[in-house]
CSV table of C-alpha atoms in Angstrom, one decimal:
chain,number,residue,atom,x,y,z
A,27,UNK,CA,100.7,6.7,28.4
A,28,UNK,CA,99.1,9.9,31.0
A,29,UNK,CA,95.3,10.1,30.5
A,30,UNK,CA,96.4,12.8,28.5
A,31,UNK,CA,98.1,11.6,25.9
A,32,UNK,CA,95.4,8.4,26.2
A,33,UNK,CA,92.7,11.1,25.3
A,34,UNK,CA,95.0,12.4,22.5
A,35,UNK,CA,95.8,8.8,20.7
A,36,UNK,CA,92.2,8.0,21.0
A,37,UNK,CA,91.5,11.3,19.2
A,38,UNK,CA,93.7,10.8,16.6
A,39,UNK,CA,92.2,7.2,16.1
A,40,UNK,CA,88.7,8.4,15.6
A,41,UNK,CA,89.4,11.5,12.9
A,42,UNK,CA,92.1,9.0,11.0
A,43,UNK,CA,89.1,6.8,11.1
A,44,UNK,CA,86.4,8.5,9.8
A,45,UNK,CA,89.0,10.3,6.7
A,46,UNK,CA,89.6,6.8,6.2
A,47,UNK,CA,85.6,5.3,6.3
A,48,UNK,CA,85.1,8.7,4.1
A,49,UNK,CA,88.1,8.0,2.0
A,50,UNK,CA,86.9,4.2,0.1
A,51,UNK,CA,83.8,3.8,-1.2
A,52,UNK,CA,81.1,1.5,0.1
A,53,UNK,CA,83.0,0.8,1.9
A,54,UNK,CA,81.7,-2.7,4.9
A,55,UNK,CA,81.3,-0.9,8.3
A,56,UNK,CA,79.1,1.6,6.3
A,57,UNK,CA,76.0,0.2,7.8
A,58,UNK,CA,77.0,0.8,10.9
A,59,UNK,CA,75.3,3.8,12.6
A,60,UNK,CA,75.9,5.2,16.5
A,61,UNK,CA,77.8,4.4,19.0
A,62,UNK,CA,79.3,1.6,16.7
A,63,UNK,CA,80.2,3.3,14.2
A,64,UNK,CA,82.0,5.9,16.3
A,65,UNK,CA,84.0,2.9,17.8
A,66,UNK,CA,84.9,0.8,14.9
A,67,UNK,CA,86.2,4.4,13.7
A,68,UNK,CA,88.3,4.5,16.4
A,69,UNK,CA,89.4,1.5,16.0
A,70,UNK,CA,90.4,1.4,13.3
A,71,UNK,CA,92.2,4.8,13.7
A,72,UNK,CA,94.2,3.7,16.1
A,73,UNK,CA,95.5,0.7,13.8
A,74,UNK,CA,96.2,2.5,11.0
A,75,UNK,CA,98.1,5.0,13.4
A,76,UNK,CA,100.1,2.1,13.9
A,77,UNK,CA,100.1,0.7,10.6
A,78,UNK,CA,101.5,4.7,8.8
A,79,UNK,CA,103.7,4.7,12.1
A,80,UNK,CA,105.4,1.5,10.8
A,81,UNK,CA,105.7,2.0,7.5
A,82,UNK,CA,106.5,5.1,7.5
A,83,UNK,CA,109.1,5.5,10.7
A,84,UNK,CA,110.1,1.3,10.3
A,85,UNK,CA,110.7,0.7,7.0
A,86,UNK,CA,111.2,4.4,5.1
A,87,UNK,CA,112.8,5.9,8.7
A,88,UNK,CA,110.7,8.6,8.4
A,89,UNK,CA,109.4,10.5,11.6
A,90,UNK,CA,109.6,11.1,15.2
A,91,UNK,CA,109.4,8.1,18.1
A,92,UNK,CA,105.8,8.8,18.9
A,93,UNK,CA,103.4,6.4,17.3
A,94,UNK,CA,100.2,8.5,18.0
A,95,UNK,CA,101.6,11.7,17.6
A,96,UNK,CA,99.8,14.4,15.1
A,97,UNK,CA,102.2,15.5,13.8
A,98,UNK,CA,102.6,12.6,11.8
A,99,UNK,CA,98.6,12.2,11.5
A,100,UNK,CA,99.4,12.3,7.7
A,101,UNK,CA,101.0,8.5,8.0
A,102,UNK,CA,98.1,7.9,9.4
A,103,UNK,CA,95.1,8.6,7.8
A,104,UNK,CA,97.2,7.0,5.2
A,105,UNK,CA,97.3,3.8,7.7
A,106,UNK,CA,94.1,4.1,8.0
A,107,UNK,CA,92.5,3.4,4.0
A,108,UNK,CA,95.0,0.9,3.6
A,109,UNK,CA,93.6,-0.5,7.3
A,110,UNK,CA,90.2,0.5,5.8
A,111,UNK,CA,90.2,-0.9,2.7
A,112,UNK,CA,91.3,-4.5,3.4
A,113,UNK,CA,90.0,-5.2,6.4
A,114,UNK,CA,86.3,-3.9,3.9
A,115,UNK,CA,87.8,-6.2,0.9
A,116,UNK,CA,87.8,-9.4,3.8
A,117,UNK,CA,85.1,-8.9,5.4
A,118,UNK,CA,83.1,-8.5,1.7
A,119,UNK,CA,85.7,-11.2,1.0
A,120,UNK,CA,84.9,-13.7,3.3
A,121,UNK,CA,80.8,-13.2,4.4
A,122,UNK,CA,80.4,-13.4,0.6
A,123,UNK,CA,82.3,-17.1,0.9
A,124,UNK,CA,80.4,-17.7,4.0
A,125,UNK,CA,76.4,-17.2,2.8
A,126,UNK,CA,77.3,-19.7,-0.9
């Protein structure tokens, strides 16, 4: 992976993470601000891109062989929404259980 591909993957992850966090109401990451919020959005988006790639290319055979490709942004956004929803649920559930 060259530097241009890495930067494109990070940008894709950030965009998809921001969209995923905006779509899920009251996500567990909403209290973050500044660089932590940016980093969290990027990580969630990159993980979402992998999940979207796995769902569409792996299970359904739709798409190409590039995991972090702008052509697969729809799958990456769907994956990011799934990752944000599951991550928010897990954080809220386990944080609540840890407090009580």
